[in-house]
Coordinates of C-alpha atoms and ligand atoms in Angstrom, one line a residue:
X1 CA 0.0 0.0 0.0
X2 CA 1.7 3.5 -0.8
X3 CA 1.4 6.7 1.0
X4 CA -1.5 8.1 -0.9
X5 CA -3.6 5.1 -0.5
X6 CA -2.7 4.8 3.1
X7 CA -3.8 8.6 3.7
X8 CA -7.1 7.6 1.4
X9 CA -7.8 4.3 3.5
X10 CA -7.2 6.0 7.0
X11 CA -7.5 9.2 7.0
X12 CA -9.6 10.8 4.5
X13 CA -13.2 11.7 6.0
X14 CA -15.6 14.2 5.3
X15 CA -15.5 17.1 6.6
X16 CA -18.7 18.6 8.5
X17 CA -17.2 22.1 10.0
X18 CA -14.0 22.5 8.1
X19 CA -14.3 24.5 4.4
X20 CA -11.8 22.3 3.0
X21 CA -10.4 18.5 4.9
X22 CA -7.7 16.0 3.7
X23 CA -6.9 16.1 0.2
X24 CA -5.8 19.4 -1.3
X25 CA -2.5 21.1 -0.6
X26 CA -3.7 23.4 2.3
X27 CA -7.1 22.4 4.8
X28 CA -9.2 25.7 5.1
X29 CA -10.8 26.6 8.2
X30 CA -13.3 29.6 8.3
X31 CA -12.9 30.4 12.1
X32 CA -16.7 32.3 13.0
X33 CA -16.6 36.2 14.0
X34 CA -15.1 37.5 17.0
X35 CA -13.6 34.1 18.2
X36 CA -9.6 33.4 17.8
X37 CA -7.8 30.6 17.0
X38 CA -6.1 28.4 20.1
X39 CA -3.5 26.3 18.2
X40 CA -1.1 23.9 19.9
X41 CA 1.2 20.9 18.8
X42 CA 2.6 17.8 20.3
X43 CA 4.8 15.2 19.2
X44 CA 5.2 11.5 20.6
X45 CA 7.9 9.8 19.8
X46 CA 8.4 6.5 20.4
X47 CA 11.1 5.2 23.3
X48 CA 10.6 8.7 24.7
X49 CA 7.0 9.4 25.4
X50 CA 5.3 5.0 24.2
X51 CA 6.6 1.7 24.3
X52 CA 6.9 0.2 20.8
X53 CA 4.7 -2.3 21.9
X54 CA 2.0 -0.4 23.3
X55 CA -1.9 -0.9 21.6
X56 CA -1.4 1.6 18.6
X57 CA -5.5 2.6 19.6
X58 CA -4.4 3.4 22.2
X59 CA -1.5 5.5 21.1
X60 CA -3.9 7.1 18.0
X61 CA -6.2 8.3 21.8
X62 CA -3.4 9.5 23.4
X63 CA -1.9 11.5 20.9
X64 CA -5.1 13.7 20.4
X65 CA -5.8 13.5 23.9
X66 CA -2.5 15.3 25.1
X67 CA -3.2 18.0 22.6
X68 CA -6.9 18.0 22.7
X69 CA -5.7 18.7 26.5
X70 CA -3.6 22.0 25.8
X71 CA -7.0 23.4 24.2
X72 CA -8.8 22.2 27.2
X73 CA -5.8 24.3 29.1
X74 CA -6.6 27.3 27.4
X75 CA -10.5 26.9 27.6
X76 CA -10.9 26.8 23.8
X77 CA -13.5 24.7 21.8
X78 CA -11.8 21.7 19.7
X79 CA -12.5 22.1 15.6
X80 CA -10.1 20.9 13.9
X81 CA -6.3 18.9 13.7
X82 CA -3.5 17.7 11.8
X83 CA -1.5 14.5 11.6
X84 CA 2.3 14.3 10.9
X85 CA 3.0 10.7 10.4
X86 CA 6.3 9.2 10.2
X87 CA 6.3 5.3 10.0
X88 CA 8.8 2.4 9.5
X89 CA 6.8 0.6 7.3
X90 CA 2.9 0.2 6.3
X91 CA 1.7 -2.8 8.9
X92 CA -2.6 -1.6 7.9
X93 CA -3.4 -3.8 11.3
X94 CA -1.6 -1.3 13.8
X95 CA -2.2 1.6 11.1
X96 CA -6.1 1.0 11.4
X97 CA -5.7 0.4 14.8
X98 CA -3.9 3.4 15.5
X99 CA -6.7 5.4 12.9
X100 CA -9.8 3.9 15.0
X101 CA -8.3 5.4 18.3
X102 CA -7.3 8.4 17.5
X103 CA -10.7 8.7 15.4
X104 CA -12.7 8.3 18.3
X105 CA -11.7 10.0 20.1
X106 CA -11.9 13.2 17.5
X107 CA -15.7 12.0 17.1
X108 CA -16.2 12.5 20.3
X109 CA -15.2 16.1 20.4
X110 CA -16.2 17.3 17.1
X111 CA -12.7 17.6 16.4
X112 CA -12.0 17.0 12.4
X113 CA -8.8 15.8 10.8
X114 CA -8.2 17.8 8.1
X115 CA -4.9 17.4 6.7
X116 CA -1.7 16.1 7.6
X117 CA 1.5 14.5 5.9
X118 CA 2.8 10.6 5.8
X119 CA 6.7 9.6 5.7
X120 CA 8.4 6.6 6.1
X121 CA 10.9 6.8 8.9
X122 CA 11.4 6.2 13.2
X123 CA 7.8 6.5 14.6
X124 CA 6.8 9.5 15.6
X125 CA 3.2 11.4 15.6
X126 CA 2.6 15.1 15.7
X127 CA -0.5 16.5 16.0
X128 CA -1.8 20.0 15.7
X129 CA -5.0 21.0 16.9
X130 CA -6.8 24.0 16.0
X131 CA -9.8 25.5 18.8
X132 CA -11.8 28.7 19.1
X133 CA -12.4 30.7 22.3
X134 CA -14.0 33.8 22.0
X135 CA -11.6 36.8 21.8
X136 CA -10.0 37.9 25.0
X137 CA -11.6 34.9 27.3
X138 CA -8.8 32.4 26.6
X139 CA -7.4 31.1 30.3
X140 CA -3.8 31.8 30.5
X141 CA -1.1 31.2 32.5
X142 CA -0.4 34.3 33.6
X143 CA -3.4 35.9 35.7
X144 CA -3.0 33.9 39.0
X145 CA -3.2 36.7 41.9
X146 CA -2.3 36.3 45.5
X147 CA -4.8 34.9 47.6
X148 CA -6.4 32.7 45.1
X149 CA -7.0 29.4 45.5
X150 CA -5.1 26.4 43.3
X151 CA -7.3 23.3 41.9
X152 CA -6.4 20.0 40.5
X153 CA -9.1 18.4 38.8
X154 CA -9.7 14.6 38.6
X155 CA -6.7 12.4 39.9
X156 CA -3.4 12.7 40.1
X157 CA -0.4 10.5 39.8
X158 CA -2.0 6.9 38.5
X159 CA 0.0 7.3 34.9
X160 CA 3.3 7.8 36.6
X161 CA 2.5 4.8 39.4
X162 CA 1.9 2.9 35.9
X163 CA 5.4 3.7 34.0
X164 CA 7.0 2.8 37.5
X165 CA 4.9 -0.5 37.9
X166 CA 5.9 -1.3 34.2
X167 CA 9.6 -0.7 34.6
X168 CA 9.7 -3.1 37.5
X169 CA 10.3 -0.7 40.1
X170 CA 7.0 -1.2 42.2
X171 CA 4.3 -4.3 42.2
X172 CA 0.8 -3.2 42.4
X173 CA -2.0 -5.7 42.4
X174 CA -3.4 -6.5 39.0
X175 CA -6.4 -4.4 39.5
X176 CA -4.9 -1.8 40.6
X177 CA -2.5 -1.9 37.5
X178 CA -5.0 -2.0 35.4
X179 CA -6.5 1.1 36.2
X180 CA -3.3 2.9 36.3
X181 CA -2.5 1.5 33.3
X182 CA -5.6 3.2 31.5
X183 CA -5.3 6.8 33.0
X184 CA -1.4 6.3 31.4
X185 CA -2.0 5.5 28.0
X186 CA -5.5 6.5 27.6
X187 CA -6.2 10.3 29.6
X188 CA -9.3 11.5 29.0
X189 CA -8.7 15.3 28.2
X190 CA -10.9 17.6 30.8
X191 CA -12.2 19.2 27.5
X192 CA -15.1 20.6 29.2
X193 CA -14.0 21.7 32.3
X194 CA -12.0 24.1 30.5
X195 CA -15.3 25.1 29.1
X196 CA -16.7 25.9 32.1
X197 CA -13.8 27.5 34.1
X198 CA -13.8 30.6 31.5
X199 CA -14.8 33.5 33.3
X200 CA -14.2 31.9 36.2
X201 CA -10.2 30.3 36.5
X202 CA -7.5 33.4 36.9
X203 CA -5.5 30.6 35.4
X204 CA -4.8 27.4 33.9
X205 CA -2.8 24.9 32.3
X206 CA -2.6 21.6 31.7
X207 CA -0.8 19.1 33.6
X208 CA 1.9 17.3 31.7
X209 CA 5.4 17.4 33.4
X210 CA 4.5 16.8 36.7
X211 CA 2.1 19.1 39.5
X212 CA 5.0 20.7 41.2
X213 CA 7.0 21.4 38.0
X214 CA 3.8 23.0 35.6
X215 CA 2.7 24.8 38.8
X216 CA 5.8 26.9 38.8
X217 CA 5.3 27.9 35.3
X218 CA 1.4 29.4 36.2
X219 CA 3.9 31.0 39.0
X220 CA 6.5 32.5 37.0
X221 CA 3.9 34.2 34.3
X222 CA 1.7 35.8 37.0
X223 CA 4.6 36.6 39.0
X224 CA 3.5 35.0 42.3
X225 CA 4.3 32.3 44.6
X226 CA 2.2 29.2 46.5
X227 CA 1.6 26.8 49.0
X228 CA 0.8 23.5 48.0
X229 CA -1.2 20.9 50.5
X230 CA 0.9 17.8 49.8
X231 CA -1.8 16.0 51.7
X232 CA -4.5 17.3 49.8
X233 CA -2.3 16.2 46.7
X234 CA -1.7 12.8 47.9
X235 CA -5.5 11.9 47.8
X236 CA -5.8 12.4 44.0
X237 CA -4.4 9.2 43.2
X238 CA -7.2 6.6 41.9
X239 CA -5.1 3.5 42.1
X240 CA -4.5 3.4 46.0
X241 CA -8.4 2.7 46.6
X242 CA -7.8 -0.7 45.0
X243 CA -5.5 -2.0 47.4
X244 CA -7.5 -4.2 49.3
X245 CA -5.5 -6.2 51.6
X246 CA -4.8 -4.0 54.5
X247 CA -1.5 -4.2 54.7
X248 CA -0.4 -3.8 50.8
X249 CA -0.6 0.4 50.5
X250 CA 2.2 3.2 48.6
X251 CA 5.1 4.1 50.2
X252 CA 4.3 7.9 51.3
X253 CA 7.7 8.6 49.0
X254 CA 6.4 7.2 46.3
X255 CA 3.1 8.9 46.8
X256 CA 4.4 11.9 46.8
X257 CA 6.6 11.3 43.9
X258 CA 3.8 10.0 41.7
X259 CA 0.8 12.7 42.5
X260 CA 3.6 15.9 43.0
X261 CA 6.1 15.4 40.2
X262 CA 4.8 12.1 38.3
X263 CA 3.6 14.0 34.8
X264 CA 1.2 12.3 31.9
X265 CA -1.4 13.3 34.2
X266 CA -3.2 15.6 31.9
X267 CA -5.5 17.1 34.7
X268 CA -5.8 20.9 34.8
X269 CA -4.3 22.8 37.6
X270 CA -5.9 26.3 37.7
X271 CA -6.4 29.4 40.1
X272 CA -9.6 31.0 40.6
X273 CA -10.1 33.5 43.2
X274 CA -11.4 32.1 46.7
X275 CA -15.3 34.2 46.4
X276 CA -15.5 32.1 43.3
X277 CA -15.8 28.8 45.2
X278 CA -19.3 27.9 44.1
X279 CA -19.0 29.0 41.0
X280 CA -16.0 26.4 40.3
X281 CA -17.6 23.5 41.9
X282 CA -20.5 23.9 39.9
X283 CA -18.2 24.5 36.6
X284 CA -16.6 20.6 38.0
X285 CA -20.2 19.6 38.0
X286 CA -21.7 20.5 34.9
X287 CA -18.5 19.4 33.1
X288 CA -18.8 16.0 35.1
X289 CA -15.4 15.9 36.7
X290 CA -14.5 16.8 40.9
X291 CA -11.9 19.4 41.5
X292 CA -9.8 19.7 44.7
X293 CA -8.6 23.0 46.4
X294 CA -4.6 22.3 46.5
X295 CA -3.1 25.0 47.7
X296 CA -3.3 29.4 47.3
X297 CA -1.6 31.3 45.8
X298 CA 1.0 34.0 47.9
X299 CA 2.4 37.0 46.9
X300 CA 6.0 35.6 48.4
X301 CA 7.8 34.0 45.7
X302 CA 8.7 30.4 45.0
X303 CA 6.5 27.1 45.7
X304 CA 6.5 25.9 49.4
X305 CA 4.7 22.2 49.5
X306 CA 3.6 21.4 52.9
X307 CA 2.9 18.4 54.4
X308 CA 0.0 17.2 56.6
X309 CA 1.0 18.9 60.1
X310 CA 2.0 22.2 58.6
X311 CA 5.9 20.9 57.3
X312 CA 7.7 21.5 53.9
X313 CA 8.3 18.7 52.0
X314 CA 11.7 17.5 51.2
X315 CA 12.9 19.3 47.7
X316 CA 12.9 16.4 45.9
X317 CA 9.0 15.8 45.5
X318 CA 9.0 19.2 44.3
X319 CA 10.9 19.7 41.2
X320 CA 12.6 22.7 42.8
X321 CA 15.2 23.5 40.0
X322 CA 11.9 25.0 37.8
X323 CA 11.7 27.4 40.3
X324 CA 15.2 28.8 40.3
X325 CA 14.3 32.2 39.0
X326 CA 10.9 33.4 40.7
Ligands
LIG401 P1 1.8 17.8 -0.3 O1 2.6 16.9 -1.2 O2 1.1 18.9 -0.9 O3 2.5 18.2 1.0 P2 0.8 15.4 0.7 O4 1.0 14.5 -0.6 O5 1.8 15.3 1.7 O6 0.6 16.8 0.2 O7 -0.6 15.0 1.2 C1 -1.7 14.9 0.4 C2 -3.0 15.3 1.2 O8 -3.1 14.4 2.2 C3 -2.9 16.7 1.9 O9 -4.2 17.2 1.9 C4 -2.5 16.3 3.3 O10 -2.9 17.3 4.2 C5 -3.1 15.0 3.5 N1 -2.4 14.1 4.5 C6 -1.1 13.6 4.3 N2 -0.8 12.8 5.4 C7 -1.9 12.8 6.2 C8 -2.2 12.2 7.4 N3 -1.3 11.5 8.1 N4 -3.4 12.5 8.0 C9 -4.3 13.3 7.4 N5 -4.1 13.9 6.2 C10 -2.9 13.7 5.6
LIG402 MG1 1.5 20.7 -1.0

């Protein structure tokens, strides 16, 4: 099968909102009146960010998801994306595998695919995805304000316990693995909740690096500092309610390491300003997903993360060295 056929086969759809989809030298989108374009990319490369052996629909979800997750950062609406393709060779099993995945999961946001470009070579998937937010109301990473509080929403941690249970450095029980397993290579992107939090979130991003680590950069754009409720923090993570034998739990370093500075979480962390309490929790509930108060925001600079009787955490939960410069 050649590269034309491949892009015919797989990914050549009609197009419902686009002008123009896959098939001409340019896609055309005709963005409506007084909304701007939220644009973001994000490559996956294999070795780096997937194992080679890892379900390719799972991989097609996960590399829409982690961009379809910058838009929900940003609080923009998904319409559109493109697909930079670079495979060793044509194997149409894991190709339509990868195609159904990623598919769906565009489906499922109204998200088109209207153009991309197919190479052989090491694999490696970029996508681009195009949203709208009406002008001025995108959330940014800059307007967090002393005194605010900081949210997490949905859990924390379970992809990172994953990677370490797959590499052999932790046994979980099965179930357990399972379900950190699923929030690792398939994240659901809080696509909504970005929806709902404009007007309402100070700021916002997406939560890709690690807590600790993407806090500081919400810190360093709005010029502030925070304290961070490490126990609050080390709740978020799904996987520990499935230990079921009483004595089988995490070690509290590898808690914290997981939920604080694990990454592949793609949660949003955002600030809203404490006398907008309600109106957060019912953003969480119309979009269908809880948010937890984390931490506030400080005027003093730098990121202290506290324990649960009032002490900082040791430095290396905390990703300190982002924080060098505030
Ligand atoms: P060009 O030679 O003009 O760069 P290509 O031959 O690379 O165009 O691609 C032909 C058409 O197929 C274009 O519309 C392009 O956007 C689309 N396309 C190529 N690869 C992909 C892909 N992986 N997914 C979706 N569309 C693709
Ligand atoms: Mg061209």
């Amino acid at each position: 099968m050649g590269e034309f056929d491949l892009i015919r086969r797989f990914f050549q759809r009609p197009v419902h909102h686009a002008a123009l989809g896959v098939g001409d030298d340019c896609a055309l989108l005709a963005p409506q009146p007084g909304m701007q374009l939220a644009i973001s990319s994000d490559m996956l490369v294999e070795g780096r960010h997937f194992f080679a052996d890892v379900d390719p629909a799972a991989l097609g979800h996960k590399a829409l998801a982690v961009n379809l997750s910058d838009l929900a950062a940003c609080g923009a609406r998904p319409l559109a994306f493109t697909l930079a393709l670079a495979l060793p060779r044509v194997d149409e099993a894991w190709v339509g595998g990868f195609a159904q995945g990623l598919l769906a999961l565009a489906d499922a946001h109204g998200c088109e695919l209207i153009g991309g470009d197919t190479t052989q070579g090491p694999l490696n998937i970029c996508i681009t995805v195009f949203g709208e937010v009406p002008a001025g109301q995108a959330l940014l990473r800059s307007g967090a304000r002393p005194g605010d509080d900081i949210y997490a929403s949905g859990t924390l941690g379970d992809a990172r316990l994953a990677l370490e249970a797959m590499l052999g450095h932790v046994a979980l029980p099965l179930e357990a693995l399972q379900a950190a397993r699923r929030r690792l290579e398939r994240p659901t992107p809080r696509v909504a909740l970005g929806l709902a939090l404009r007007g309402i979130a100070s700021s916002a991003l997406d939560v890709s690096d690690g807590l600790t680590g993407d806090l500081g950069h919400i810190l360093r754009a709005s010029g502030v500092g925070a304290t961070l409720d490490a126990q609050a923090t080390s709740q978020l993570i799904a996987a520990r309610a499935l230990f079921t034998s009483p004595d089988s739990s995490l070690p509290p370093d590898l808690l914290h390491q997981c939920t604080l500075a694990g990454g592949d979480d793609y949660e949003l962390a955002f600030t809203a300003p404490a006398s907008r309490r309600e109106a957060v929790q019912e953003a969480a509930r119309h979009a269908g997903v809880p948010v937890t108060r984390i931490g506030t925001v400080e005027g003093t600079p730098g990121l202290r993360v506290m324990d649960g009787n009032g002490q900082p955490l040791a430095a290396r939960y905390a990703s300190f060295d982002h924080f060098g410069s505030i």
